[in-house]
Tab-separated table of C-alpha atoms and ligand atoms in Angstrom:
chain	number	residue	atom	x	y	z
A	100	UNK	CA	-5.707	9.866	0.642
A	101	UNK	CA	-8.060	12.551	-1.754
A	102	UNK	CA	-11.787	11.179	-1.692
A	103	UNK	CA	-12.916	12.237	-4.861
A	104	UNK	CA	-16.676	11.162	-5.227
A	105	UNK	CA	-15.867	7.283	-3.305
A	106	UNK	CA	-13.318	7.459	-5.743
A	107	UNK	CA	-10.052	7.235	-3.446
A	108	UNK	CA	-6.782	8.748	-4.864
A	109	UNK	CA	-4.022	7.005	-2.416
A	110	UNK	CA	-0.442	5.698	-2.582
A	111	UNK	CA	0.447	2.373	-4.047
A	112	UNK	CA	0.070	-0.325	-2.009
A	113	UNK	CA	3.958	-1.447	-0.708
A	114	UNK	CA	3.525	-5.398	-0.409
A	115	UNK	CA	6.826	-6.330	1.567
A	116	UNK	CA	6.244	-10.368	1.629
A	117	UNK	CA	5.833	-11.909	-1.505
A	118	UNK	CA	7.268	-15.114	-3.050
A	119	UNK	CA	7.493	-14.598	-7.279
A	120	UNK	CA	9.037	-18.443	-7.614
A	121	UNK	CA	11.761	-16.873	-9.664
A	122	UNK	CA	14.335	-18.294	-10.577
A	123	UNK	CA	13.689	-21.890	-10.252
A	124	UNK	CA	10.125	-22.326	-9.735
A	125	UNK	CA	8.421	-20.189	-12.704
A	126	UNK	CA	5.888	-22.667	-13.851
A	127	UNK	CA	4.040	-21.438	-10.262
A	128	UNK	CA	4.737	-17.416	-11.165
A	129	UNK	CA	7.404	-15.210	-12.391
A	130	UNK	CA	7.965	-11.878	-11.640
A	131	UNK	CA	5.931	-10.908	-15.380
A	132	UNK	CA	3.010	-12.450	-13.794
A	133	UNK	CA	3.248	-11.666	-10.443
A	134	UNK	CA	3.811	-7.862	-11.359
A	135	UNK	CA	0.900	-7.957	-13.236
A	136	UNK	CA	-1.307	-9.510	-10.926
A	137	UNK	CA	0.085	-6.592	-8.798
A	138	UNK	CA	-0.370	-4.228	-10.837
A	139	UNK	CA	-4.108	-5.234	-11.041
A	140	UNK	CA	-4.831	-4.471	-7.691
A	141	UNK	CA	-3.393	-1.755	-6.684
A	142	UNK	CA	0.063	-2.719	-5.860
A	143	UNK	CA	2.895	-0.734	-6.860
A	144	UNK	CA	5.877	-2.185	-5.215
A	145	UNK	CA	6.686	-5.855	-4.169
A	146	UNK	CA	9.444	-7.402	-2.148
A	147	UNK	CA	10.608	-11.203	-2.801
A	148	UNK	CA	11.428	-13.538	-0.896
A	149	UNK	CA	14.758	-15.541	-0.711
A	150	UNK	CA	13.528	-19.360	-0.938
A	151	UNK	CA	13.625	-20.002	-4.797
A	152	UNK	CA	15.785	-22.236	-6.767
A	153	UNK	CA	18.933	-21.199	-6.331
A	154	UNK	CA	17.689	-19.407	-2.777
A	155	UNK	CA	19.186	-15.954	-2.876
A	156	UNK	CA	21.869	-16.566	-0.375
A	157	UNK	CA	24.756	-15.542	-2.394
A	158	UNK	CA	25.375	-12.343	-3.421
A	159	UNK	CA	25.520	-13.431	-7.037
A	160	UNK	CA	22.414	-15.168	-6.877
A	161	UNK	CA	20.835	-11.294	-5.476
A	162	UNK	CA	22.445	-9.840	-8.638
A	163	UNK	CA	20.765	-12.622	-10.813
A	164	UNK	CA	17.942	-12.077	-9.443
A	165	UNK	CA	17.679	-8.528	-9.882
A	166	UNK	CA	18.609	-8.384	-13.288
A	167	UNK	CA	15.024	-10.762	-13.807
A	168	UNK	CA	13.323	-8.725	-12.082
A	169	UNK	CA	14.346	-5.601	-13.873
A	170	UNK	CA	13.515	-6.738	-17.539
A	171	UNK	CA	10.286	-8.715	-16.190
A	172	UNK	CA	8.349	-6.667	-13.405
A	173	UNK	CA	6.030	-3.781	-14.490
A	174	UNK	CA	5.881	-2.534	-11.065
A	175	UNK	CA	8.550	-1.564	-8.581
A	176	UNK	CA	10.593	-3.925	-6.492
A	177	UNK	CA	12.782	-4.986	-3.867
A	178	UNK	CA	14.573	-8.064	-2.991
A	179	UNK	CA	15.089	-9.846	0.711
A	180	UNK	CA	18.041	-11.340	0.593
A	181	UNK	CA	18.505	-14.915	2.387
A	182	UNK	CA	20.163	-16.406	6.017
A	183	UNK	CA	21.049	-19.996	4.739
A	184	UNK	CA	21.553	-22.944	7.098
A	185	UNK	CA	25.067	-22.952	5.741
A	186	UNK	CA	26.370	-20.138	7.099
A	187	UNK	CA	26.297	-17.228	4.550
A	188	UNK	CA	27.290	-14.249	7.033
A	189	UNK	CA	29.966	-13.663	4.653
A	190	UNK	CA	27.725	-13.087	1.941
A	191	UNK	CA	25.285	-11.155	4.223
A	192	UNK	CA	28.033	-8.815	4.979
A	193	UNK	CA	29.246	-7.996	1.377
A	194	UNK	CA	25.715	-7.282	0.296
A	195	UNK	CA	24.584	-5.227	2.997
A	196	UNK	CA	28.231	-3.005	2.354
A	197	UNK	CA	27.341	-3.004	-1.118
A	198	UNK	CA	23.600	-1.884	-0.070
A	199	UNK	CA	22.510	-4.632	-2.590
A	200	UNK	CA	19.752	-5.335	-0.642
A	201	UNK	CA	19.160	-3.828	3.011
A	202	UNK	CA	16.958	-6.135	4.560
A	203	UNK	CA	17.669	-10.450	5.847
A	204	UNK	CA	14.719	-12.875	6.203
A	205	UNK	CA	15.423	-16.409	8.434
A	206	UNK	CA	13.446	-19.131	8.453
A	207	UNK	CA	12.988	-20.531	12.022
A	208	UNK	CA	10.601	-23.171	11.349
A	209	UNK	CA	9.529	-25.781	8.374
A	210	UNK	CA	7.943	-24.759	5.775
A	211	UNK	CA	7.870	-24.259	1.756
A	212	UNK	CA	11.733	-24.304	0.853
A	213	UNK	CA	15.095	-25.455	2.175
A	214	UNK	CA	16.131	-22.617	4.649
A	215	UNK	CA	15.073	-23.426	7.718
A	216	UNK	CA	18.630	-22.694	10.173
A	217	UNK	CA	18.362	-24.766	13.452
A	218	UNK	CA	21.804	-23.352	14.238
A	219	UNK	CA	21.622	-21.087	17.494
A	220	UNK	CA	25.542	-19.921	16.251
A	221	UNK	CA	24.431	-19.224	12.984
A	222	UNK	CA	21.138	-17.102	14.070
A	223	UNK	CA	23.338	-15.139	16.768
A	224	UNK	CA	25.757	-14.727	13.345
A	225	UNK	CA	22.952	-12.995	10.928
A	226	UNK	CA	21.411	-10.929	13.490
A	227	UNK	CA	25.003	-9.701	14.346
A	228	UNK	CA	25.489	-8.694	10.722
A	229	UNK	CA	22.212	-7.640	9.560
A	230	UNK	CA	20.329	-4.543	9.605
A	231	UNK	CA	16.544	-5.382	9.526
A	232	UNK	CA	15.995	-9.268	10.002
A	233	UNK	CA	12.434	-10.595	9.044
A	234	UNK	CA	11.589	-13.309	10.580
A	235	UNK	CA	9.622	-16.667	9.903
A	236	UNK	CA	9.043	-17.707	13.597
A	237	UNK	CA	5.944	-19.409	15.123
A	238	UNK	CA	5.215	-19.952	18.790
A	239	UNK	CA	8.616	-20.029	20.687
A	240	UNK	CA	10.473	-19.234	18.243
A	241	UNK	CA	8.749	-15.440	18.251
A	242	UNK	CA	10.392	-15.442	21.573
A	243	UNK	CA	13.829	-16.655	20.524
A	244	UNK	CA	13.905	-14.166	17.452
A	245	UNK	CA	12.980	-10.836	20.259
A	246	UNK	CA	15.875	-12.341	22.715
A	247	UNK	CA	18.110	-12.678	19.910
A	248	UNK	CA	17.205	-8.925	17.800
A	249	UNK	CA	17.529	-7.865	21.630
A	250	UNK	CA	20.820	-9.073	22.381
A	251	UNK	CA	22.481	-9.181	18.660
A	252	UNK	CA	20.009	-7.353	16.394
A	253	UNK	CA	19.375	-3.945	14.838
A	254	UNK	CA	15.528	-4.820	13.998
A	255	UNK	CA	13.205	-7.642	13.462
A	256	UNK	CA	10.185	-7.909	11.365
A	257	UNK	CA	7.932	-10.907	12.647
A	258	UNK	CA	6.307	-12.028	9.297
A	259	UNK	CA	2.544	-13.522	9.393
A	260	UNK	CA	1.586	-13.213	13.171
A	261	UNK	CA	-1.533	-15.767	13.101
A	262	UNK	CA	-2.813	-15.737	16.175
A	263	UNK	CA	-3.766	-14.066	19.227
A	264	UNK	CA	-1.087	-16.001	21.732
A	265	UNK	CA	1.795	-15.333	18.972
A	266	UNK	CA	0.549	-11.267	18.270
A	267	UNK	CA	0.706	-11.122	22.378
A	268	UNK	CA	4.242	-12.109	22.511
A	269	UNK	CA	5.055	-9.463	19.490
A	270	UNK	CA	2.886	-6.594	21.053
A	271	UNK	CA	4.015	-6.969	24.728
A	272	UNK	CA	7.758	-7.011	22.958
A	273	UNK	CA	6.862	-3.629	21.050
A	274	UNK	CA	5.994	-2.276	24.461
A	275	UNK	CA	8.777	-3.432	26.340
A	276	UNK	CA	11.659	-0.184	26.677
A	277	UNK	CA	14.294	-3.409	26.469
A	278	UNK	CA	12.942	-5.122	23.472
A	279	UNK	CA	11.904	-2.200	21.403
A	280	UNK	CA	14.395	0.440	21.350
A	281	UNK	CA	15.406	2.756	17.997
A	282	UNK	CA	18.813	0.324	18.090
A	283	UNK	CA	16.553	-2.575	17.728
A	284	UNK	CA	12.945	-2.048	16.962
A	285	UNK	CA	10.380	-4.809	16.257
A	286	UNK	CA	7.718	-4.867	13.908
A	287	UNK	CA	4.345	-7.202	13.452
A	288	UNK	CA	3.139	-8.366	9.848
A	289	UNK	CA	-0.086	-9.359	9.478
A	290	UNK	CA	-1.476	-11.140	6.446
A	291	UNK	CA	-4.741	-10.939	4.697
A	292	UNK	CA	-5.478	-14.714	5.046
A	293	UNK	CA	-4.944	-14.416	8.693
A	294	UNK	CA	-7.784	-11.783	9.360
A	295	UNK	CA	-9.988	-13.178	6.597
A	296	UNK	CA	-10.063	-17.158	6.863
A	297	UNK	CA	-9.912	-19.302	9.345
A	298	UNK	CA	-9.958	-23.020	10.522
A	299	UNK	CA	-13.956	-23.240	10.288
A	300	UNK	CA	-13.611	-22.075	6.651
A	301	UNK	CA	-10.971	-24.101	5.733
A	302	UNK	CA	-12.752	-27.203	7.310
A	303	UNK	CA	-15.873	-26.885	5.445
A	304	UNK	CA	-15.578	-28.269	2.483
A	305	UNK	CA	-12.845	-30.933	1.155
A	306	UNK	CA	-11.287	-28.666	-1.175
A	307	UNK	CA	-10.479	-26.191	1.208
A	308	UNK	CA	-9.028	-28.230	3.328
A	309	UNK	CA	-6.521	-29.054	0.535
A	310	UNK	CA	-5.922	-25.115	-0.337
A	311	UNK	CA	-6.342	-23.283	2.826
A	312	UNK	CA	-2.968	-25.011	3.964
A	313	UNK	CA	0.082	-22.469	4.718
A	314	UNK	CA	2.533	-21.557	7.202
A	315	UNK	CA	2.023	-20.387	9.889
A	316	UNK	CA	-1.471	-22.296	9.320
A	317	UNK	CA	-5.361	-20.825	9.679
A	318	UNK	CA	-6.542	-20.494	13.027
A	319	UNK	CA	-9.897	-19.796	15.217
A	320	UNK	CA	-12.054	-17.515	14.487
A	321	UNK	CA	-11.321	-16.093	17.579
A	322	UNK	CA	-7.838	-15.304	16.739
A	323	UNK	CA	-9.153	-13.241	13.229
A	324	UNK	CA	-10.787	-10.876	16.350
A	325	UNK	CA	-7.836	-10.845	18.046
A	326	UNK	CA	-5.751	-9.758	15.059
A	327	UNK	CA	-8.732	-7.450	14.177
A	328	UNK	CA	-8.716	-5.426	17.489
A	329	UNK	CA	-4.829	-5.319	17.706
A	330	UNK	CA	-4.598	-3.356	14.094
A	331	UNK	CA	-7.581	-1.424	15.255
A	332	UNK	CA	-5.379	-0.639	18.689
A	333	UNK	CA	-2.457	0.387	16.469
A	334	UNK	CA	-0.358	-2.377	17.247
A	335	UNK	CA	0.259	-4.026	14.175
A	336	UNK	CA	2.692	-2.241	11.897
A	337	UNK	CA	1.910	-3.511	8.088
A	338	UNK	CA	-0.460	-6.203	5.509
A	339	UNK	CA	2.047	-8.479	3.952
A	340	UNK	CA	0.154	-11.042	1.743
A	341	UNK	CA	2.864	-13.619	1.693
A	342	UNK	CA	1.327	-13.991	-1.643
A	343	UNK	CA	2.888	-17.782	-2.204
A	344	UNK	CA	1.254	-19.216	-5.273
A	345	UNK	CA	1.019	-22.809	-5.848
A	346	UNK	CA	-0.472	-24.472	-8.614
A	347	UNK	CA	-4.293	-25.961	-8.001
A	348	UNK	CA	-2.922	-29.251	-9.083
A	349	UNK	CA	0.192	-29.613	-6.130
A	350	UNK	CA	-2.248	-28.391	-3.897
A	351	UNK	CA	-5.162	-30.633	-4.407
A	352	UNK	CA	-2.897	-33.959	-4.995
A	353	UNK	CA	-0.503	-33.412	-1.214
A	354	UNK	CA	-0.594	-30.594	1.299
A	355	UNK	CA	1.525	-28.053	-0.141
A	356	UNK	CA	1.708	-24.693	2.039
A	357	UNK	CA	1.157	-21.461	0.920
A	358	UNK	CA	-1.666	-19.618	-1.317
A	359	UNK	CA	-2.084	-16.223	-3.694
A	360	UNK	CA	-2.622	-12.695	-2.265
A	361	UNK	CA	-1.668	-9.895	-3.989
A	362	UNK	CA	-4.421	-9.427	-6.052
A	363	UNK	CA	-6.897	-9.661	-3.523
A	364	UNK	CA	-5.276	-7.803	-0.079
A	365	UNK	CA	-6.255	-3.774	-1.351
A	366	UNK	CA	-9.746	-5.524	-2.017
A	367	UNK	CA	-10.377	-7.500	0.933
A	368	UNK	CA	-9.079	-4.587	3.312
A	369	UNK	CA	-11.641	-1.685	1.398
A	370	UNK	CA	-14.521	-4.232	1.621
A	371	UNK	CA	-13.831	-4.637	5.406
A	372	UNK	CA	-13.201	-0.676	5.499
A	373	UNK	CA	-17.066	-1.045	4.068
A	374	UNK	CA	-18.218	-3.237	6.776
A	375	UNK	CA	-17.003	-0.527	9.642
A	376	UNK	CA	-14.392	-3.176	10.412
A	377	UNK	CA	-11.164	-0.464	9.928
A	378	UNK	CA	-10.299	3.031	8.706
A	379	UNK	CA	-9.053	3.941	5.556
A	380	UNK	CA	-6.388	5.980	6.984
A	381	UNK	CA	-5.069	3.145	8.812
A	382	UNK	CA	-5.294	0.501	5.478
A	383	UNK	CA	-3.170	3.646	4.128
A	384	UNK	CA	-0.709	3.030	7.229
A	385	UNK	CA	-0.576	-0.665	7.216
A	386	UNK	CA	-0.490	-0.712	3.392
A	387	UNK	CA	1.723	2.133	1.929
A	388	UNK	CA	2.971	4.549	4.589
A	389	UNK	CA	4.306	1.978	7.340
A	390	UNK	CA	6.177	-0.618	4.833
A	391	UNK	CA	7.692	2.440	3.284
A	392	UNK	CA	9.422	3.690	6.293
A	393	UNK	CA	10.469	0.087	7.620
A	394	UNK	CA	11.784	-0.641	4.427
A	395	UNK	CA	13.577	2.630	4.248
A	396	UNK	CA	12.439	3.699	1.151
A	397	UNK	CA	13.937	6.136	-0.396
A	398	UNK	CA	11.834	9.052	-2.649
A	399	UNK	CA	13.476	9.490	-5.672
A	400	UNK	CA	13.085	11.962	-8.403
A	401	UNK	CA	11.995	15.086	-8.238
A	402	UNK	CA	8.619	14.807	-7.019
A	403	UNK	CA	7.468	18.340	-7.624
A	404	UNK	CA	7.827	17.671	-10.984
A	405	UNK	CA	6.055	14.903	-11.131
A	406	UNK	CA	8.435	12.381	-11.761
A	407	UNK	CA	7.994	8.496	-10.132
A	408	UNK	CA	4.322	8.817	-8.829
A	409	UNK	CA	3.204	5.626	-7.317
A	410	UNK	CA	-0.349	6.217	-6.871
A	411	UNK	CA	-3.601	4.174	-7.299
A	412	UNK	CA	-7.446	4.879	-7.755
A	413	UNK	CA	-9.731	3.030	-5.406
A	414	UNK	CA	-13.710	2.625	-6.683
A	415	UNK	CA	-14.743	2.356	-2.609
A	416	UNK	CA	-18.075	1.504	-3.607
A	417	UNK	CA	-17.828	-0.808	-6.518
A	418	UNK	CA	-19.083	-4.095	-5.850
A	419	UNK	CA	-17.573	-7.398	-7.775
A	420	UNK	CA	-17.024	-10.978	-7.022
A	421	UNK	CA	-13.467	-12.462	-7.226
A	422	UNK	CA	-12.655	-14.886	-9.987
A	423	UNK	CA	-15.962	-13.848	-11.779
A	424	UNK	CA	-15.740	-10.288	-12.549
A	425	UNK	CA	-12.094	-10.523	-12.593
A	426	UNK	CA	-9.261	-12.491	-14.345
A	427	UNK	CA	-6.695	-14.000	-12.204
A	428	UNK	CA	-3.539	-12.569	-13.423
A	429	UNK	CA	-1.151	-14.713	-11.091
A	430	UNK	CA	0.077	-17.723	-13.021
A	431	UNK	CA	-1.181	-20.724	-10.025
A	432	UNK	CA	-4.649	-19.505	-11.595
A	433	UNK	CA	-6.913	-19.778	-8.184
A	434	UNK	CA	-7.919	-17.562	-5.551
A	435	UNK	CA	-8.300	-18.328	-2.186
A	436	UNK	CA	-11.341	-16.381	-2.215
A	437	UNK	CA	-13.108	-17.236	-5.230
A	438	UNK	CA	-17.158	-16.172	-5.553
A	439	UNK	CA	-16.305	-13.631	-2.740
A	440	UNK	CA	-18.640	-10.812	-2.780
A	441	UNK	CA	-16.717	-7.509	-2.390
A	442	UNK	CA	-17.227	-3.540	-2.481
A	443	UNK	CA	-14.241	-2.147	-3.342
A	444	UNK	CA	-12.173	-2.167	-6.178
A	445	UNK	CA	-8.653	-1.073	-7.203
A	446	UNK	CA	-9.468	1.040	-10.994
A	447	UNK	CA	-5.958	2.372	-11.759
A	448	UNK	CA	-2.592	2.068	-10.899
A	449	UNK	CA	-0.054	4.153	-11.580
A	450	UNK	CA	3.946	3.403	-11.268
A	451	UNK	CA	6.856	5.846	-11.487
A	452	UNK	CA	4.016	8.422	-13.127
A	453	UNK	CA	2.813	6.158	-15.874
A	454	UNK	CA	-0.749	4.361	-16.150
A	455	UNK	CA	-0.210	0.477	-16.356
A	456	UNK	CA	-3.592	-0.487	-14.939
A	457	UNK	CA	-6.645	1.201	-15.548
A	458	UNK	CA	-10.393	-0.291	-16.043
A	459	UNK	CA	-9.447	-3.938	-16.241
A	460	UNK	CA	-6.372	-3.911	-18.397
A	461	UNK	CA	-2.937	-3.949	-17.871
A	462	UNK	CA	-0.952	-1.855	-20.184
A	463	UNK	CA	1.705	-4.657	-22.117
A	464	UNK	CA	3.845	-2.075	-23.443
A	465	UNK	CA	5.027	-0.820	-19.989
A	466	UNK	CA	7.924	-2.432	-18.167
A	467	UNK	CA	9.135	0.261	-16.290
A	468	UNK	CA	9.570	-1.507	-12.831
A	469	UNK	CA	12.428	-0.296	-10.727
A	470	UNK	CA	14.631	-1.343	-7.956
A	471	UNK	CA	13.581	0.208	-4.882
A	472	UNK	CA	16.313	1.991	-3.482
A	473	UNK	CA	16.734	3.182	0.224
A	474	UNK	CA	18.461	4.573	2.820
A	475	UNK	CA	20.653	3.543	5.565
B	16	DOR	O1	2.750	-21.170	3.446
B	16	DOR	C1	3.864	-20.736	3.178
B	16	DOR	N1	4.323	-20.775	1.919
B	16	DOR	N2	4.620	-20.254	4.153
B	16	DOR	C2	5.889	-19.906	3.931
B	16	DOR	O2	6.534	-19.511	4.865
B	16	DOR	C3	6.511	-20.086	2.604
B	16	DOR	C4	5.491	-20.061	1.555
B	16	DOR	C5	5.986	-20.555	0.212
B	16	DOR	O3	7.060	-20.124	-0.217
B	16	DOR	O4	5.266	-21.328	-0.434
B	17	ZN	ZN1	6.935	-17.603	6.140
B	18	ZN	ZN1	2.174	-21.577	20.604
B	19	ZN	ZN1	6.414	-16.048	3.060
């Protein structure tokens, strides 16, 4: 991070958990929109999730996938590729030889999509075969997920720890010499949503208590403080947004779980940097630096020359309010945290060393988003 005059010259923001709805669900966002809106705030690489239409189980639907991706996104990406309740080890095993994706997510519980595997034989399967596993798992199933990345795994990534009895289980895991060895580490997501809203919000008014519905849902305020003091204590690893847009319309008519985030995390984080509530250097760490080495990113290029900067400006003391000095670039067209007051502000962003955001427009010319690629 260079301070130049509040002006903060810093890495792009790595987002690993997002879900672009494409293919099969682009009237809520595609990755065109969802790069943009990305690109808006300061995020330079995404990762997708596997639950779309068809979910990216197959190692032909990964390829599909990618090839979207690659004529749509204007930032860099990377793709999670799927567990299915069907059994896909197979697949799982020809794309991680083919390093066509290096990372697995589960679902453990319900929730938005048709992935959820109940089948103990299956789970001991995909952490047998996978590299990194990241994890949907709530309550005892954060427990189930350690046991099994202890006794099958080669890493877990516990997505969208929402509370303080939940984080527990994750942190006293991370310090356990059994659970948390180099063969099979464990790592702690938290989300924006998590730290910034909570039950009391969501209860106060009837519209929020149609939108402020996800998975793993809002809790107490008390657990925000508890999520607050773990980052603070250096326990939590990365921000994932788990940027899941819905339109306003599915939301307000039936619950419908999940809500926008990329275009808001950078923001909310520097406002609460503002407010003495974190450091910038660790927003840098949760943010860029940590999600780059648990994804294994590889640096490509030669750097020295310039080649495939990812690198954003940050106006620290800029003050706006979300959805009024801003336009909402996702396609669902809300914001979770509309008529927000923030200081902080994400003024240019910069991909593989070319400008396509800078002083409230995106550049439409420039589609130079590229896989990520990475190590093993
Ligand atoms: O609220 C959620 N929405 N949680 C998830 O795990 C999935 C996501 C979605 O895809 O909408
Ligand atoms: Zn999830
Ligand atoms: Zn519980
Ligand atoms: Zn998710």
């Amino acid at each position: 991070i260079i301070d130049v005059n509040q002006k903060l010259i810093m890495p792009g923001v790595i987002d690993v958990h997002t879900h672009m709805r494409e293919p099969g669900i682009t009237y809520k966002e595609d990755f065109g929109t969802g790069s943009r809106a990305c690109a808006k705030a300061g995020v330079t690489t995404f990762y997708d999730m596997p639950n779309t239409i068809p979910t990216t189980a197959t190692l032909e639907s990964l390829q599909e996938k990618k090839k979207l991706a690659s004529e749509k996104s204007i930032i860099n990406f990377g793709l999670h590729f799927g567990g299915s309740k069907n059994d896909n080890v197979e697949e799982i095993k020809k794309v991680l030889k083919n390093s066509e994706a290096n990372t697995v997510k589960i679902f453990m519980n319900v929730t938005t999509g048709e992935m959820l595997i109940e089948d103990n034989e299956i789970l001991k399967k995909v952490f047998e075969n996978s590299k990194l596993v990241l994890v949907h798992a709530e309550h005892e199933m954060i427990d189930k997920a350690i046991e099994l990345n202890k006794n099958y795994g080669k890493g877990l990534y516990v997505c969208h720890i929402p509370s303080a009895e939940e984080l527990k289980k994750v942190i006293n895991a991370k310090k356990d010499g059994n659970l948390n060895t180099e063969k099979h580490p464990v790592y702690a997501e938290v989300t924006p949503h998590h730290l910034f809203l909570n039950t009391e919000i969501r209860e106060s008014t009837e519209r929020n208590k149609m939108l402020l519905r996800m998975k793993p849902e809002l809790r107490e305020k008390s657990d925000n403080e508890f999520l607050w003091e773990a980052i603070n204590r250096g326990e939590v690893d990365t921000i994932g947004t788990d940027h899941a847009p819905h339109l306003i319309k599915e939301k307000l008519e039936k619950v419908t779980f999940g809500m926008p985030g990329v275009e808001t995390s950078l923001a909310l984080m520097i406002n609460a940097y503002n407010k003495g509530k974190i450091s910038l250097e660790m927003i840098q760490k949760l943010m860029c630096e940590n999600p780059a080495k648990i994804m294994k990113i590889l640096k490509r290029g030669k750097l020295q020359e310039g080649y495939f900067a990812d690198i954003i400006v940050v106006d620290t003391k800029k003050e706006w309010i979300v959805g009024i000095d801003d336009t909402i670039e996702s396609k669902c067209g809300w914001t979770p945290y509309e008529n927000w007051k923030l200081k902080g502000k994400n003024i240019m962003t910069i991909v593989n060393g070319k400008i396509v955001y800078e002083n409230g427009k995106i550049q439409e010319n420039v589609k130079n988003g590229k896989e990520i690629e990475f190590y093993n």
